[in-house]
Structures are given as C-alpha cells and as structure tokens.
C-alpha cells in the first residue's frame, strides 16, 4: 500500500519531503535561543535608517494609476550624510540623518550631544 508513495522519481514525493524538511527547520529554529539562531539580516538591518530618529522606509505605499490599478512602491527616507562636532567626545561624528533629523538637531541649537541624549542614541559608535 505505501510502496507507490516511496517513489523517489515521483515529483509529489519530492515536494512533500521538501515541505516536511522546511517545516522541521522552522520548528527547530523557533525554539532555539535568540543568540543561537542564525542571523540572516545583520547586514541588511542598518540600511536606509536614520541614525538619530530611526525612521525607516514606508513599504506599504501604493501608486494608483488612471485605470485605478494599485501598484506597490517603497517610499524611502531622505537620508543625508552629516558631520557634527561632538563636545562630549571631542571629535567629529559622521551620521546618516533624515532631513527631519537634521531639523531636529538644528532645533536643539546644532548640538548633536543634546539631540542624541534626547533620543537615547550612543554617539560612540559613529
């Protein structure tokens, strides 16, 4: 009765085996400790994010055409490279800030130390 199901040339057998293997991997990694999990997004997590405010791209935006088709698009953050002189660190700090973040620093008198303290950002890493 089960012999036809063990046919390795059957595409359904291969697909079912692959799905079972992927399900096993998903369950196995779900119960692992966070430090033991393989981190795939470490290189992608720092891209296109404001270093001060943490603003991220809007991935839920849509373009509506004349025929009312809805096309997905990404609205990226307007990031600008900026250098500020940190009085606390006694050196220049290079950051990628959004234009809103630049206006926020200007609001605090151009003092990056005050703005970083307000938003809980450690300037030593920049």
PDB file of C-alpha atoms in Angstrom:
ATOM      1  CA  UNK A   1       0.000   0.000   0.000  1.00  0.00           C
ATOM      2  CA  UNK A   2       2.806   2.519   0.857  1.00  0.00           C
ATOM      3  CA  UNK A   3       5.227   1.362  -1.837  1.00  0.00           C
ATOM      4  CA  UNK A   4       3.951   3.742  -4.551  1.00  0.00           C
ATOM      5  CA  UNK A   5       4.369   6.652  -2.126  1.00  0.00           C
ATOM      6  CA  UNK A   6       8.105   5.947  -1.699  1.00  0.00           C
ATOM      7  CA  UNK A   7       8.850   6.509  -5.370  1.00  0.00           C
ATOM      8  CA  UNK A   8      11.774   8.947  -5.478  1.00  0.00           C
ATOM      9  CA  UNK A   9      11.047   9.787  -9.107  1.00  0.00           C
ATOM     10  CA  UNK A  10       7.572  10.991  -8.187  1.00  0.00           C
ATOM     11  CA  UNK A  11       7.554  14.827  -8.079  1.00  0.00           C
ATOM     12  CA  UNK A  12       4.835  14.863  -5.413  1.00  0.00           C
ATOM     13  CA  UNK A  13       7.004  12.720  -3.133  1.00  0.00           C
ATOM     14  CA  UNK A  14       9.934  15.093  -3.556  1.00  0.00           C
ATOM     15  CA  UNK A  15       7.753  18.142  -2.957  1.00  0.00           C
ATOM     16  CA  UNK A  16       6.173  16.630   0.160  1.00  0.00           C
ATOM     17  CA  UNK A  17       9.598  15.634   1.501  1.00  0.00           C
ATOM     18  CA  UNK A  18      10.952  19.132   0.906  1.00  0.00           C
ATOM     19  CA  UNK A  19       7.959  20.727   2.651  1.00  0.00           C
ATOM     20  CA  UNK A  20       8.322  18.427   5.643  1.00  0.00           C
ATOM     21  CA  UNK A  21      12.017  19.279   5.861  1.00  0.00           C
ATOM     22  CA  UNK A  22      11.301  23.040   5.737  1.00  0.00           C
ATOM     23  CA  UNK A  23       8.631  22.674   8.405  1.00  0.00           C
ATOM     24  CA  UNK A  24      11.090  20.792  10.601  1.00  0.00           C
ATOM     25  CA  UNK A  25      13.685  23.552  10.153  1.00  0.00           C
ATOM     26  CA  UNK A  26      11.145  26.250  11.011  1.00  0.00           C
ATOM     27  CA  UNK A  27      10.091  24.475  14.197  1.00  0.00           C
ATOM     28  CA  UNK A  28      13.693  23.737  15.163  1.00  0.00           C
ATOM     29  CA  UNK A  29      14.817  27.376  14.795  1.00  0.00           C
ATOM     30  CA  UNK A  30      11.715  28.715  16.547  1.00  0.00           C
ATOM     31  CA  UNK A  31      12.657  27.039  19.814  1.00  0.00           C
ATOM     32  CA  UNK A  32      16.348  27.948  19.685  1.00  0.00           C
ATOM     33  CA  UNK A  33      17.728  30.646  21.942  1.00  0.00           C
ATOM     34  CA  UNK A  34      17.978  34.068  20.234  1.00  0.00           C
ATOM     35  CA  UNK A  35      21.796  34.021  20.402  1.00  0.00           C
ATOM     36  CA  UNK A  36      21.955  30.560  18.819  1.00  0.00           C
ATOM     37  CA  UNK A  37      19.682  31.437  15.898  1.00  0.00           C
ATOM     38  CA  UNK A  38      21.478  32.140  12.647  1.00  0.00           C
ATOM     39  CA  UNK A  39      21.122  35.839  11.917  1.00  0.00           C
ATOM     40  CA  UNK A  40      20.480  36.442   8.259  1.00  0.00           C
ATOM     41  CA  UNK A  41      19.562  40.130   8.317  1.00  0.00           C
ATOM     42  CA  UNK A  42      22.562  41.539  10.158  1.00  0.00           C
ATOM     43  CA  UNK A  43      23.942  43.186   7.036  1.00  0.00           C
ATOM     44  CA  UNK A  44      20.548  44.454   5.863  1.00  0.00           C
ATOM     45  CA  UNK A  45      19.302  45.875   9.132  1.00  0.00           C
ATOM     46  CA  UNK A  46      21.377  49.075   9.037  1.00  0.00           C
ATOM     47  CA  UNK A  47      20.437  50.190   5.531  1.00  0.00           C
ATOM     48  CA  UNK A  48      18.318  53.282   4.878  1.00  0.00           C
ATOM     49  CA  UNK A  49      17.538  54.028   8.510  1.00  0.00           C
ATOM     50  CA  UNK A  50      18.020  57.412  10.164  1.00  0.00           C
ATOM     51  CA  UNK A  51      20.723  57.122  12.823  1.00  0.00           C
ATOM     52  CA  UNK A  52      19.043  59.628  15.145  1.00  0.00           C
ATOM     53  CA  UNK A  53      15.293  59.143  14.785  1.00  0.00           C
ATOM     54  CA  UNK A  54      15.205  55.558  13.486  1.00  0.00           C
ATOM     55  CA  UNK A  55      12.952  56.441  10.560  1.00  0.00           C
ATOM     56  CA  UNK A  56      12.539  53.503   8.144  1.00  0.00           C
ATOM     57  CA  UNK A  57      11.227  53.196   4.577  1.00  0.00           C
ATOM     58  CA  UNK A  58       7.467  53.044   4.136  1.00  0.00           C
ATOM     59  CA  UNK A  59       6.878  49.701   2.423  1.00  0.00           C
ATOM     60  CA  UNK A  60       3.084  49.998   2.404  1.00  0.00           C
ATOM     61  CA  UNK A  61       2.828  52.824  -0.125  1.00  0.00           C
ATOM     62  CA  UNK A  62       0.904  52.412  -3.358  1.00  0.00           C
ATOM     63  CA  UNK A  63       0.668  54.159  -6.697  1.00  0.00           C
ATOM     64  CA  UNK A  64      -2.859  54.467  -8.078  1.00  0.00           C
ATOM     65  CA  UNK A  65      -2.935  54.741 -11.868  1.00  0.00           C
ATOM     66  CA  UNK A  66      -5.575  56.354 -14.061  1.00  0.00           C
ATOM     67  CA  UNK A  67      -7.278  52.983 -14.503  1.00  0.00           C
ATOM     68  CA  UNK A  68      -7.174  52.625 -10.690  1.00  0.00           C
ATOM     69  CA  UNK A  69      -4.620  49.828 -10.672  1.00  0.00           C
ATOM     70  CA  UNK A  70      -2.761  49.751  -7.375  1.00  0.00           C
ATOM     71  CA  UNK A  71       0.984  49.185  -7.649  1.00  0.00           C
ATOM     72  CA  UNK A  72       3.154  48.718  -4.585  1.00  0.00           C
ATOM     73  CA  UNK A  73       6.104  51.054  -4.126  1.00  0.00           C
ATOM     74  CA  UNK A  74       8.596  51.923  -1.403  1.00  0.00           C
ATOM     75  CA  UNK A  75       8.886  55.471  -0.076  1.00  0.00           C
ATOM     76  CA  UNK A  76      12.480  55.775   1.082  1.00  0.00           C
ATOM     77  CA  UNK A  77      13.705  58.075   3.821  1.00  0.00           C
ATOM     78  CA  UNK A  78      15.590  61.161   2.615  1.00  0.00           C
ATOM     79  CA  UNK A  79      18.946  60.320   4.212  1.00  0.00           C
ATOM     80  CA  UNK A  80      21.853  62.764   4.088  1.00  0.00           C
ATOM     81  CA  UNK A  81      25.412  62.196   5.327  1.00  0.00           C
ATOM     82  CA  UNK A  82      26.208  64.783   8.010  1.00  0.00           C
ATOM     83  CA  UNK A  83      29.201  65.508  10.210  1.00  0.00           C
ATOM     84  CA  UNK A  84      28.781  67.131  13.595  1.00  0.00           C
ATOM     85  CA  UNK A  85      31.349  68.110  16.207  1.00  0.00           C
ATOM     86  CA  UNK A  86      30.614  66.349  19.481  1.00  0.00           C
ATOM     87  CA  UNK A  87      31.755  68.307  22.529  1.00  0.00           C
ATOM     88  CA  UNK A  88      31.408  65.271  24.794  1.00  0.00           C
ATOM     89  CA  UNK A  89      33.540  63.003  22.584  1.00  0.00           C
ATOM     90  CA  UNK A  90      35.845  65.835  21.404  1.00  0.00           C
ATOM     91  CA  UNK A  91      35.758  64.621  17.811  1.00  0.00           C
ATOM     92  CA  UNK A  92      33.594  64.770  14.706  1.00  0.00           C
ATOM     93  CA  UNK A  93      30.707  62.337  14.365  1.00  0.00           C
ATOM     94  CA  UNK A  94      29.595  61.146  10.900  1.00  0.00           C
ATOM     95  CA  UNK A  95      25.944  60.114  10.743  1.00  0.00           C
ATOM     96  CA  UNK A  96      23.299  59.360   8.142  1.00  0.00           C
ATOM     97  CA  UNK A  97      20.363  61.538   9.146  1.00  0.00           C
ATOM     98  CA  UNK A  98      16.988  62.110   7.594  1.00  0.00           C
ATOM     99  CA  UNK A  99      16.101  65.698   6.783  1.00  0.00           C
ATOM    100  CA  UNK A 100      13.701  65.620   9.729  1.00  0.00           C
ATOM    101  CA  UNK A 101      16.624  64.510  11.925  1.00  0.00           C
ATOM    102  CA  UNK A 102      18.753  67.403  10.635  1.00  0.00           C
ATOM    103  CA  UNK A 103      15.959  69.851  11.528  1.00  0.00           C
ATOM    104  CA  UNK A 104      15.702  68.236  14.962  1.00  0.00           C
ATOM    105  CA  UNK A 105      19.425  68.784  15.589  1.00  0.00           C
ATOM    106  CA  UNK A 106      19.051  72.408  14.438  1.00  0.00           C
ATOM    107  CA  UNK A 107      16.162  72.823  16.871  1.00  0.00           C
ATOM    108  CA  UNK A 108      18.493  71.917  19.736  1.00  0.00           C
ATOM    109  CA  UNK A 109      20.957  74.610  18.650  1.00  0.00           C
ATOM    110  CA  UNK A 110      23.038  72.363  16.400  1.00  0.00           C
ATOM    111  CA  UNK A 111      24.290  70.405  19.413  1.00  0.00           C
ATOM    112  CA  UNK A 112      24.371  66.725  18.462  1.00  0.00           C
ATOM    113  CA  UNK A 113      25.053  65.703  22.073  1.00  0.00           C
ATOM    114  CA  UNK A 114      21.750  67.136  23.297  1.00  0.00           C
ATOM    115  CA  UNK A 115      19.777  65.597  20.425  1.00  0.00           C
ATOM    116  CA  UNK A 116      21.418  62.197  20.915  1.00  0.00           C
ATOM    117  CA  UNK A 117      20.691  62.286  24.646  1.00  0.00           C
ATOM    118  CA  UNK A 118      17.059  63.194  23.925  1.00  0.00           C
ATOM    119  CA  UNK A 119      16.568  60.179  21.635  1.00  0.00           C
ATOM    120  CA  UNK A 120      18.834  57.757  23.512  1.00  0.00           C
ATOM    121  CA  UNK A 121      21.489  57.361  20.811  1.00  0.00           C
ATOM    122  CA  UNK A 122      25.051  56.386  21.737  1.00  0.00           C
ATOM    123  CA  UNK A 123      27.394  58.587  19.716  1.00  0.00           C
ATOM    124  CA  UNK A 124      30.456  56.443  20.403  1.00  0.00           C
ATOM    125  CA  UNK A 125      29.504  54.044  17.619  1.00  0.00           C
ATOM    126  CA  UNK A 126      29.591  56.782  14.951  1.00  0.00           C
TER     127      UNK A 126
END
